[in-house]
Amino acid sequence: MKIISSIDELRDQLRGQLRTAFVPTMGNLHEGHLSLMRLARRHGDPVVASIFVNRLQFGPNEDFDKYPRTFAADVEKLEKEGVYVLFAPTERDLYPEPQEFRVQPPSDIGGILEGEFRPGFFTGVTTVVLKLLSCVQPQVSVFGKKDYQQLMIVRKMTRQFAIPTEIIAAETYRAEDGLALSSRNMYLSAEERLEAPTLYRTLNEVANEMRAGHLDIFELERRAMGRLTERGWKPDYVSIRKRSNLQPPAAGDLVQGEPLVVLTAAKLGSTRLIDNLEI
């Protein structure tokens, strides 16, 4: 596996490749990330991964400096997966001058849910994703469904900018007890790790109630928030939305069987976890 930090060197290395598959990451790789590499390989060759902790998507009170950086271990894992190139730029490589041009997602999809609780987050995400896609110029790129809103925003961005990269969605990779794998899980104490699968169970409870015909979504959301709060969580939201645009479903949508997704974000101790489940 070649490890490259320079954009020019990366482009030289990939020149002439017709079906590059790209997986962007922030490192601290776990089995969920590696499943993205395997999915990428089924859709293209060679597979290119990136590791870059993107300062632009961290708020002033978030964990940019504390974000786990495990580069040597990450390299070993990617080599075992047969990744062809690891693009690992420094901030100076990727942002050689201040990044004054930024991508601003529309408020109806970027200012809700995660965008409401993490102002500026999706501007940072879309800006770096656009830049990484420009650097790698892949034919396909894989994003996980765990970050459901991010996936939708990236898809919409690539479509509107006519970027010739197909965005492929990967199913959320879960531990045996249902907890979605995340780099932030390492912040959980042993006791919190035992409690953490409650988040996914809560999503399943909401989904099962809807499948059973309970269509008062505001009541379902309120009760789910209450159950989490009673167990010591600090939920930001439990929200039932349309898969097509992440807007709340109208009564007619519910009657007509509009495809839905229930999304949640909640703090357990000092660790903020997100998850979702399609209904």
PDB file of C-alpha atoms in Angstrom:
ATOM      1  CA  MET A   1       0.000   0.000   0.000  1.00  0.00           C
ATOM      2  CA  LYS A   2       1.313   3.410  -0.939  1.00  0.00           C
ATOM      3  CA  ILE A   3       0.930   6.184   1.648  1.00  0.00           C
ATOM      4  CA  ILE A   4       0.670   9.579  -0.034  1.00  0.00           C
ATOM      5  CA  SER A   5       0.183  13.033   1.460  1.00  0.00           C
ATOM      6  CA  SER A   6       0.673  15.254  -1.605  1.00  0.00           C
ATOM      7  CA  ILE A   7      -2.291  15.983  -3.877  1.00  0.00           C
ATOM      8  CA  ASP A   8      -0.028  16.109  -6.950  1.00  0.00           C
ATOM      9  CA  GLU A   9       1.588  12.779  -6.083  1.00  0.00           C
ATOM     10  CA  LEU A  10      -1.840  11.237  -5.493  1.00  0.00           C
ATOM     11  CA  ARG A  11      -3.078  12.337  -8.906  1.00  0.00           C
ATOM     12  CA  ASP A  12       0.081  11.015 -10.556  1.00  0.00           C
ATOM     13  CA  GLN A  13      -0.380   7.667  -8.838  1.00  0.00           C
ATOM     14  CA  LEU A  14      -4.029   7.338  -9.900  1.00  0.00           C
ATOM     15  CA  ARG A  15      -3.692   8.678 -13.446  1.00  0.00           C
ATOM     16  CA  GLY A  16      -5.309   6.322 -15.953  1.00  0.00           C
ATOM     17  CA  GLN A  17      -7.373   4.391 -13.400  1.00  0.00           C
ATOM     18  CA  LEU A  18     -10.896   3.873 -14.736  1.00  0.00           C
ATOM     19  CA  ARG A  19     -12.808   2.560 -11.720  1.00  0.00           C
ATOM     20  CA  THR A  20     -11.236   3.989  -8.567  1.00  0.00           C
ATOM     21  CA  ALA A  21     -13.292   3.347  -5.416  1.00  0.00           C
ATOM     22  CA  PHE A  22     -12.790   5.790  -2.554  1.00  0.00           C
ATOM     23  CA  VAL A  23     -13.529   5.624   1.167  1.00  0.00           C
ATOM     24  CA  PRO A  24     -12.912   8.832   3.146  1.00  0.00           C
ATOM     25  CA  THR A  25     -12.305   8.430   6.897  1.00  0.00           C
ATOM     26  CA  MET A  26     -10.974  10.351   9.872  1.00  0.00           C
ATOM     27  CA  GLY A  27      -8.925   7.359  11.009  1.00  0.00           C
ATOM     28  CA  ASN A  28      -9.144   5.405  14.279  1.00  0.00           C
ATOM     29  CA  LEU A  29     -10.419   2.607  12.081  1.00  0.00           C
ATOM     30  CA  HIS A  30     -12.698  -0.151  13.333  1.00  0.00           C
ATOM     31  CA  GLU A  31     -14.529  -3.043  11.707  1.00  0.00           C
ATOM     32  CA  GLY A  32     -17.226  -0.708  10.435  1.00  0.00           C
ATOM     33  CA  HIS A  33     -14.668   1.229   8.401  1.00  0.00           C
ATOM     34  CA  LEU A  34     -13.138  -1.982   7.086  1.00  0.00           C
ATOM     35  CA  SER A  35     -16.556  -3.147   5.902  1.00  0.00           C
ATOM     36  CA  LEU A  36     -16.683   0.031   3.800  1.00  0.00           C
ATOM     37  CA  MET A  37     -13.367  -0.930   2.190  1.00  0.00           C
ATOM     38  CA  ARG A  38     -14.756  -4.363   1.302  1.00  0.00           C
ATOM     39  CA  LEU A  39     -17.890  -2.843  -0.196  1.00  0.00           C
ATOM     40  CA  ALA A  40     -15.750  -0.395  -2.177  1.00  0.00           C
ATOM     41  CA  ARG A  41     -13.770  -3.295  -3.626  1.00  0.00           C
ATOM     42  CA  ARG A  42     -16.973  -4.869  -4.926  1.00  0.00           C
ATOM     43  CA  HIS A  43     -17.717  -1.687  -6.865  1.00  0.00           C
ATOM     44  CA  GLY A  44     -14.298  -0.635  -8.091  1.00  0.00           C
ATOM     45  CA  ASP A  45     -10.571  -1.172  -8.255  1.00  0.00           C
ATOM     46  CA  PRO A  46      -8.204   0.123  -7.001  1.00  0.00           C
ATOM     47  CA  VAL A  47      -9.489   1.048  -3.546  1.00  0.00           C
ATOM     48  CA  VAL A  48      -8.259   4.345  -2.141  1.00  0.00           C
ATOM     49  CA  ALA A  49      -8.810   5.324   1.491  1.00  0.00           C
ATOM     50  CA  SER A  50      -8.112   8.646   3.125  1.00  0.00           C
ATOM     51  CA  ILE A  51      -7.369   9.570   6.709  1.00  0.00           C
ATOM     52  CA  PHE A  52      -7.823  13.209   7.606  1.00  0.00           C
ATOM     53  CA  VAL A  53      -9.218  14.668  10.823  1.00  0.00           C
ATOM     54  CA  ASN A  54     -11.077  17.632   9.389  1.00  0.00           C
ATOM     55  CA  ARG A  55     -10.899  20.651  11.663  1.00  0.00           C
ATOM     56  CA  LEU A  56     -13.626  22.448   9.706  1.00  0.00           C
ATOM     57  CA  GLN A  57     -16.379  20.119  10.932  1.00  0.00           C
ATOM     58  CA  PHE A  58     -15.594  20.432  14.638  1.00  0.00           C
ATOM     59  CA  GLY A  59     -17.341  23.079  16.692  1.00  0.00           C
ATOM     60  CA  PRO A  60     -15.495  25.234  19.246  1.00  0.00           C
ATOM     61  CA  ASN A  61     -16.500  22.976  22.143  1.00  0.00           C
ATOM     62  CA  GLU A  62     -16.043  19.659  20.334  1.00  0.00           C
ATOM     63  CA  ASP A  63     -13.255  17.114  20.484  1.00  0.00           C
ATOM     64  CA  PHE A  64     -10.920  17.929  17.571  1.00  0.00           C
ATOM     65  CA  ASP A  65      -7.765  17.814  19.716  1.00  0.00           C
ATOM     66  CA  LYS A  66      -8.958  14.731  21.626  1.00  0.00           C
ATOM     67  CA  TYR A  67     -10.151  12.859  18.535  1.00  0.00           C
ATOM     68  CA  PRO A  68      -8.258   9.523  18.603  1.00  0.00           C
ATOM     69  CA  ARG A  69      -5.397   9.307  16.129  1.00  0.00           C
ATOM     70  CA  THR A  70      -4.135   5.752  15.622  1.00  0.00           C
ATOM     71  CA  PHE A  71      -2.262   6.049  12.344  1.00  0.00           C
ATOM     72  CA  ALA A  72       0.121   3.073  12.661  1.00  0.00           C
ATOM     73  CA  ALA A  73      -2.701   0.691  13.591  1.00  0.00           C
ATOM     74  CA  ASP A  74      -4.877   2.132  10.819  1.00  0.00           C
ATOM     75  CA  VAL A  75      -2.154   1.513   8.218  1.00  0.00           C
ATOM     76  CA  GLU A  76      -1.828  -2.112   9.312  1.00  0.00           C
ATOM     77  CA  LYS A  77      -5.586  -2.666   8.994  1.00  0.00           C
ATOM     78  CA  LEU A  78      -5.791  -1.057   5.559  1.00  0.00           C
ATOM     79  CA  GLU A  79      -2.860  -3.096   4.281  1.00  0.00           C
ATOM     80  CA  LYS A  80      -4.643  -6.288   5.332  1.00  0.00           C
ATOM     81  CA  GLU A  81      -7.695  -5.154   3.349  1.00  0.00           C
ATOM     82  CA  GLY A  82      -5.606  -4.700   0.210  1.00  0.00           C
ATOM     83  CA  VAL A  83      -6.097  -0.949  -0.057  1.00  0.00           C
ATOM     84  CA  TYR A  84      -3.986   0.378  -2.931  1.00  0.00           C
ATOM     85  CA  VAL A  85      -3.398   3.956  -1.766  1.00  0.00           C
ATOM     86  CA  LEU A  86      -3.839   5.659   1.579  1.00  0.00           C
ATOM     87  CA  PHE A  87      -4.180   9.398   1.076  1.00  0.00           C
ATOM     88  CA  ALA A  88      -3.108  10.928   4.376  1.00  0.00           C
ATOM     89  CA  PRO A  89      -2.683  14.665   3.836  1.00  0.00           C
ATOM     90  CA  THR A  90      -1.598  17.060   6.535  1.00  0.00           C
ATOM     91  CA  GLU A  91      -3.615  20.224   7.068  1.00  0.00           C
ATOM     92  CA  ARG A  92      -0.964  22.043   5.053  1.00  0.00           C
ATOM     93  CA  ASP A  93      -1.407  19.575   2.189  1.00  0.00           C
ATOM     94  CA  LEU A  94      -5.176  19.824   2.037  1.00  0.00           C
ATOM     95  CA  TYR A  95      -5.541  23.461   3.083  1.00  0.00           C
ATOM     96  CA  PRO A  96      -2.335  25.141   1.831  1.00  0.00           C
ATOM     97  CA  GLU A  97      -4.126  28.465   2.175  1.00  0.00           C
ATOM     98  CA  PRO A  98      -7.116  29.389   4.345  1.00  0.00           C
ATOM     99  CA  GLN A  99     -10.216  27.557   3.068  1.00  0.00           C
ATOM    100  CA  GLU A 100     -12.267  30.682   2.420  1.00  0.00           C
ATOM    101  CA  PHE A 101     -14.549  29.017  -0.148  1.00  0.00           C
ATOM    102  CA  ARG A 102     -16.966  26.675   1.622  1.00  0.00           C
ATOM    103  CA  VAL A 103     -19.928  24.526   0.620  1.00  0.00           C
ATOM    104  CA  GLN A 104     -23.124  25.619   2.367  1.00  0.00           C
ATOM    105  CA  PRO A 105     -25.827  22.905   2.378  1.00  0.00           C
ATOM    106  CA  PRO A 106     -29.406  24.182   2.107  1.00  0.00           C
ATOM    107  CA  SER A 107     -31.033  24.733   5.487  1.00  0.00           C
ATOM    108  CA  ASP A 108     -33.912  22.324   4.829  1.00  0.00           C
ATOM    109  CA  ILE A 109     -31.492  19.402   4.912  1.00  0.00           C
ATOM    110  CA  GLY A 110     -28.334  20.840   6.487  1.00  0.00           C
ATOM    111  CA  GLY A 111     -29.868  22.938   9.252  1.00  0.00           C
ATOM    112  CA  ILE A 112     -32.040  20.244  10.834  1.00  0.00           C
ATOM    113  CA  LEU A 113     -31.302  17.324  13.181  1.00  0.00           C
ATOM    114  CA  GLU A 114     -27.473  17.179  13.385  1.00  0.00           C
ATOM    115  CA  GLY A 115     -27.242  20.569  11.679  1.00  0.00           C
ATOM    116  CA  GLU A 116     -29.378  22.132  14.407  1.00  0.00           C
ATOM    117  CA  PHE A 117     -27.312  20.737  17.275  1.00  0.00           C
ATOM    118  CA  ARG A 118     -23.921  21.096  15.563  1.00  0.00           C
ATOM    119  CA  PRO A 119     -24.018  24.419  13.697  1.00  0.00           C
ATOM    120  CA  GLY A 120     -21.525  24.535  10.836  1.00  0.00           C
ATOM    121  CA  PHE A 121     -20.902  20.785  10.962  1.00  0.00           C
ATOM    122  CA  PHE A 122     -22.243  19.991   7.516  1.00  0.00           C
ATOM    123  CA  THR A 123     -20.500  22.977   5.968  1.00  0.00           C
ATOM    124  CA  GLY A 124     -17.239  21.471   7.198  1.00  0.00           C
ATOM    125  CA  VAL A 125     -18.202  17.990   6.012  1.00  0.00           C
ATOM    126  CA  THR A 126     -19.315  18.987   2.519  1.00  0.00           C
ATOM    127  CA  THR A 127     -16.329  21.269   2.016  1.00  0.00           C
ATOM    128  CA  VAL A 128     -13.802  18.560   2.830  1.00  0.00           C
ATOM    129  CA  VAL A 129     -15.712  15.857   0.928  1.00  0.00           C
ATOM    130  CA  LEU A 130     -15.851  18.038  -2.181  1.00  0.00           C
ATOM    131  CA  LYS A 131     -12.126  18.686  -1.871  1.00  0.00           C
ATOM    132  CA  LEU A 132     -11.281  15.013  -1.315  1.00  0.00           C
ATOM    133  CA  LEU A 133     -13.386  13.970  -4.303  1.00  0.00           C
ATOM    134  CA  SER A 134     -11.552  16.566  -6.369  1.00  0.00           C
ATOM    135  CA  CYS A 135      -8.211  15.158  -5.218  1.00  0.00           C
ATOM    136  CA  VAL A 136      -9.012  11.467  -5.758  1.00  0.00           C
ATOM    137  CA  GLN A 137     -11.468  11.819  -8.663  1.00  0.00           C
ATOM    138  CA  PRO A 138     -13.042   8.403  -7.977  1.00  0.00           C
ATOM    139  CA  GLN A 139     -15.761   6.735  -9.991  1.00  0.00           C
ATOM    140  CA  VAL A 140     -17.436   5.487  -6.797  1.00  0.00           C
ATOM    141  CA  SER A 141     -17.252   6.533  -3.147  1.00  0.00           C
ATOM    142  CA  VAL A 142     -18.655   4.683  -0.133  1.00  0.00           C
ATOM    143  CA  PHE A 143     -20.375   6.340   2.842  1.00  0.00           C
ATOM    144  CA  GLY A 144     -22.000   4.580   5.779  1.00  0.00           C
ATOM    145  CA  LYS A 145     -25.682   4.795   6.611  1.00  0.00           C
ATOM    146  CA  LYS A 146     -24.848   5.343  10.278  1.00  0.00           C
ATOM    147  CA  ASP A 147     -24.305   8.982   9.333  1.00  0.00           C
ATOM    148  CA  TYR A 148     -27.625   9.014   7.486  1.00  0.00           C
ATOM    149  CA  GLN A 149     -28.023  12.755   7.124  1.00  0.00           C
ATOM    150  CA  GLN A 150     -24.427  13.134   5.987  1.00  0.00           C
ATOM    151  CA  LEU A 151     -24.971  10.465   3.334  1.00  0.00           C
ATOM    152  CA  MET A 152     -28.031  12.273   1.990  1.00  0.00           C
ATOM    153  CA  ILE A 153     -26.290  15.648   1.943  1.00  0.00           C
ATOM    154  CA  VAL A 154     -23.220  14.268   0.154  1.00  0.00           C
ATOM    155  CA  ARG A 155     -25.432  12.577  -2.429  1.00  0.00           C
ATOM    156  CA  LYS A 156     -27.356  15.774  -3.061  1.00  0.00           C
ATOM    157  CA  MET A 157     -24.150  17.812  -3.281  1.00  0.00           C
ATOM    158  CA  THR A 158     -22.526  15.508  -5.834  1.00  0.00           C
ATOM    159  CA  ARG A 159     -25.697  15.506  -7.916  1.00  0.00           C
ATOM    160  CA  GLN A 160     -26.086  19.293  -7.933  1.00  0.00           C
ATOM    161  CA  PHE A 161     -22.403  19.893  -8.706  1.00  0.00           C
ATOM    162  CA  ALA A 162     -22.485  17.201 -11.423  1.00  0.00           C
ATOM    163  CA  ILE A 163     -19.560  15.404  -9.776  1.00  0.00           C
ATOM    164  CA  PRO A 164     -18.962  12.168 -11.730  1.00  0.00           C
ATOM    165  CA  THR A 165     -18.774  10.014  -8.606  1.00  0.00           C
ATOM    166  CA  GLU A 166     -21.438   7.484  -7.654  1.00  0.00           C
ATOM    167  CA  ILE A 167     -22.158   7.599  -3.915  1.00  0.00           C
ATOM    168  CA  ILE A 168     -22.733   4.108  -2.513  1.00  0.00           C
ATOM    169  CA  ALA A 169     -24.459   3.591   0.832  1.00  0.00           C
ATOM    170  CA  ALA A 170     -23.125   0.962   3.235  1.00  0.00           C
ATOM    171  CA  GLU A 171     -25.346  -0.579   5.895  1.00  0.00           C
ATOM    172  CA  THR A 172     -24.509   0.303   9.487  1.00  0.00           C
ATOM    173  CA  TYR A 173     -22.056  -2.160  11.017  1.00  0.00           C
ATOM    174  CA  ARG A 174     -23.129  -3.182  14.508  1.00  0.00           C
ATOM    175  CA  ALA A 175     -21.707  -5.036  17.466  1.00  0.00           C
ATOM    176  CA  GLU A 176     -23.513  -8.219  18.475  1.00  0.00           C
ATOM    177  CA  ASP A 177     -25.614  -6.284  21.001  1.00  0.00           C
ATOM    178  CA  GLY A 178     -26.754  -3.821  18.324  1.00  0.00           C
ATOM    179  CA  LEU A 179     -24.545  -0.836  19.105  1.00  0.00           C
ATOM    180  CA  ALA A 180     -23.487   0.934  15.917  1.00  0.00           C
ATOM    181  CA  LEU A 181     -19.697   0.918  15.659  1.00  0.00           C
ATOM    182  CA  SER A 182     -18.207   4.385  16.050  1.00  0.00           C
ATOM    183  CA  SER A 183     -14.804   5.799  16.863  1.00  0.00           C
ATOM    184  CA  ARG A 184     -16.436   7.634  19.755  1.00  0.00           C
ATOM    185  CA  ASN A 185     -17.482   4.363  21.424  1.00  0.00           C
ATOM    186  CA  MET A 186     -13.994   4.222  22.906  1.00  0.00           C
ATOM    187  CA  TYR A 187     -14.944   7.140  25.166  1.00  0.00           C
ATOM    188  CA  LEU A 188     -17.613   5.021  26.895  1.00  0.00           C
ATOM    189  CA  SER A 189     -16.884   3.622  30.337  1.00  0.00           C
ATOM    190  CA  ALA A 190     -17.476  -0.095  30.899  1.00  0.00           C
ATOM    191  CA  GLU A 191     -20.827   0.673  32.538  1.00  0.00           C
ATOM    192  CA  GLU A 192     -21.841   3.047  29.742  1.00  0.00           C
ATOM    193  CA  ARG A 193     -20.887   0.479  27.109  1.00  0.00           C
ATOM    194  CA  LEU A 194     -23.387  -1.937  28.661  1.00  0.00           C
ATOM    195  CA  GLU A 195     -26.093   0.745  28.481  1.00  0.00           C
ATOM    196  CA  ALA A 196     -25.240   2.022  24.997  1.00  0.00           C
ATOM    197  CA  PRO A 197     -27.285  -0.586  23.004  1.00  0.00           C
ATOM    198  CA  THR A 198     -30.406   0.990  24.522  1.00  0.00           C
ATOM    199  CA  LEU A 199     -30.186   3.603  21.764  1.00  0.00           C
ATOM    200  CA  TYR A 200     -30.704   1.015  19.023  1.00  0.00           C
ATOM    201  CA  ARG A 201     -33.378  -0.789  21.051  1.00  0.00           C
ATOM    202  CA  THR A 202     -35.244   2.506  21.341  1.00  0.00           C
ATOM    203  CA  LEU A 203     -35.191   2.934  17.560  1.00  0.00           C
ATOM    204  CA  ASN A 204     -36.548  -0.584  17.132  1.00  0.00           C
ATOM    205  CA  GLU A 205     -39.331   0.104  19.628  1.00  0.00           C
ATOM    206  CA  VAL A 206     -40.395   3.176  17.654  1.00  0.00           C
ATOM    207  CA  ALA A 207     -40.227   1.285  14.354  1.00  0.00           C
ATOM    208  CA  ASN A 208     -42.223  -1.651  15.739  1.00  0.00           C
ATOM    209  CA  GLU A 209     -44.927   0.645  17.068  1.00  0.00           C
ATOM    210  CA  MET A 210     -45.246   2.311  13.680  1.00  0.00           C
ATOM    211  CA  ARG A 211     -45.423  -1.038  11.922  1.00  0.00           C
ATOM    212  CA  ALA A 212     -48.196  -2.001  14.348  1.00  0.00           C
ATOM    213  CA  GLY A 213     -50.230   0.994  13.176  1.00  0.00           C
ATOM    214  CA  HIS A 214     -49.370   3.653  15.758  1.00  0.00           C
ATOM    215  CA  LEU A 215     -49.014   6.713  13.538  1.00  0.00           C
ATOM    216  CA  ASP A 216     -48.964   9.554  16.077  1.00  0.00           C
ATOM    217  CA  ILE A 217     -45.338  10.345  15.375  1.00  0.00           C
ATOM    218  CA  PHE A 218     -45.095  13.183  17.893  1.00  0.00           C
ATOM    219  CA  GLU A 219     -46.281  10.898  20.678  1.00  0.00           C
ATOM    220  CA  LEU A 220     -43.870   8.150  19.599  1.00  0.00           C
ATOM    221  CA  GLU A 221     -40.970  10.609  19.549  1.00  0.00           C
ATOM    222  CA  ARG A 222     -41.935  12.074  22.934  1.00  0.00           C
ATOM    223  CA  ARG A 223     -42.188   8.670  24.582  1.00  0.00           C
ATOM    224  CA  ALA A 224     -38.869   7.524  23.129  1.00  0.00           C
ATOM    225  CA  MET A 225     -37.148  10.672  24.396  1.00  0.00           C
ATOM    226  CA  GLY A 226     -38.694  10.065  27.811  1.00  0.00           C
ATOM    227  CA  ARG A 227     -37.498   6.463  27.971  1.00  0.00           C
ATOM    228  CA  LEU A 228     -33.937   7.530  27.197  1.00  0.00           C
ATOM    229  CA  THR A 229     -34.059  10.350  29.737  1.00  0.00           C
ATOM    230  CA  GLU A 230     -35.321   7.969  32.435  1.00  0.00           C
ATOM    231  CA  ARG A 231     -32.267   5.766  31.846  1.00  0.00           C
ATOM    232  CA  GLY A 232     -29.856   8.667  32.306  1.00  0.00           C
ATOM    233  CA  TRP A 233     -29.369   9.707  28.679  1.00  0.00           C
ATOM    234  CA  LYS A 234     -29.517  13.307  27.488  1.00  0.00           C
ATOM    235  CA  PRO A 235     -31.254  13.000  24.105  1.00  0.00           C
ATOM    236  CA  ASP A 236     -31.023  15.770  21.528  1.00  0.00           C
ATOM    237  CA  TYR A 237     -33.687  14.230  19.343  1.00  0.00           C
ATOM    238  CA  VAL A 238     -35.591  11.121  18.370  1.00  0.00           C
ATOM    239  CA  SER A 239     -37.195  12.039  15.075  1.00  0.00           C
ATOM    240  CA  ILE A 240     -39.247  10.199  12.462  1.00  0.00           C
ATOM    241  CA  ARG A 241     -38.562  11.586   8.987  1.00  0.00           C
ATOM    242  CA  LYS A 242     -39.139  10.812   5.330  1.00  0.00           C
ATOM    243  CA  ARG A 243     -36.182   9.012   3.782  1.00  0.00           C
ATOM    244  CA  SER A 244     -36.469  11.072   0.611  1.00  0.00           C
ATOM    245  CA  ASN A 245     -35.693  14.478   2.129  1.00  0.00           C
ATOM    246  CA  LEU A 246     -35.569  14.106   5.948  1.00  0.00           C
ATOM    247  CA  GLN A 247     -38.674  16.252   6.366  1.00  0.00           C
ATOM    248  CA  PRO A 248     -41.399  15.264   8.857  1.00  0.00           C
ATOM    249  CA  PRO A 249     -44.060  13.095   7.237  1.00  0.00           C
ATOM    250  CA  ALA A 250     -47.537  14.527   6.768  1.00  0.00           C
ATOM    251  CA  ALA A 251     -50.655  12.511   7.564  1.00  0.00           C
ATOM    252  CA  GLY A 252     -51.019  11.645   3.888  1.00  0.00           C
ATOM    253  CA  ASP A 253     -47.449  10.340   3.774  1.00  0.00           C
ATOM    254  CA  LEU A 254     -48.197   7.965   6.640  1.00  0.00           C
ATOM    255  CA  VAL A 255     -51.374   6.673   5.018  1.00  0.00           C
ATOM    256  CA  GLN A 256     -49.651   6.132   1.677  1.00  0.00           C
ATOM    257  CA  GLY A 257     -46.745   4.211   3.202  1.00  0.00           C
ATOM    258  CA  GLU A 258     -44.014   6.788   2.558  1.00  0.00           C
ATOM    259  CA  PRO A 259     -40.606   5.190   3.349  1.00  0.00           C
ATOM    260  CA  LEU A 260     -39.461   6.542   6.705  1.00  0.00           C
ATOM    261  CA  VAL A 261     -36.397   6.592   8.912  1.00  0.00           C
ATOM    262  CA  VAL A 262     -36.157   7.257  12.630  1.00  0.00           C
ATOM    263  CA  LEU A 263     -33.007   9.082  13.710  1.00  0.00           C
ATOM    264  CA  THR A 264     -31.592   9.821  17.122  1.00  0.00           C
ATOM    265  CA  ALA A 265     -28.714  11.569  18.858  1.00  0.00           C
ATOM    266  CA  ALA A 266     -28.159  11.392  22.591  1.00  0.00           C
ATOM    267  CA  LYS A 267     -25.426  11.823  25.164  1.00  0.00           C
ATOM    268  CA  LEU A 268     -24.501   8.996  27.482  1.00  0.00           C
ATOM    269  CA  GLY A 269     -22.222  10.502  30.077  1.00  0.00           C
ATOM    270  CA  SER A 270     -19.932  12.771  28.069  1.00  0.00           C
ATOM    271  CA  THR A 271     -20.183  10.729  24.845  1.00  0.00           C
ATOM    272  CA  ARG A 272     -22.639  11.754  22.128  1.00  0.00           C
ATOM    273  CA  LEU A 273     -23.908   8.845  20.031  1.00  0.00           C
ATOM    274  CA  ILE A 274     -26.039   8.875  16.894  1.00  0.00           C
ATOM    275  CA  ASP A 275     -27.991   6.115  15.199  1.00  0.00           C
ATOM    276  CA  ASN A 276     -30.906   5.552  12.842  1.00  0.00           C
ATOM    277  CA  LEU A 277     -33.194   2.852  11.541  1.00  0.00           C
ATOM    278  CA  GLU A 278     -35.142   2.729   8.306  1.00  0.00           C
ATOM    279  CA  ILE A 279     -38.804   1.826   8.729  1.00  0.00           C
TER     280      ILE A 279
END
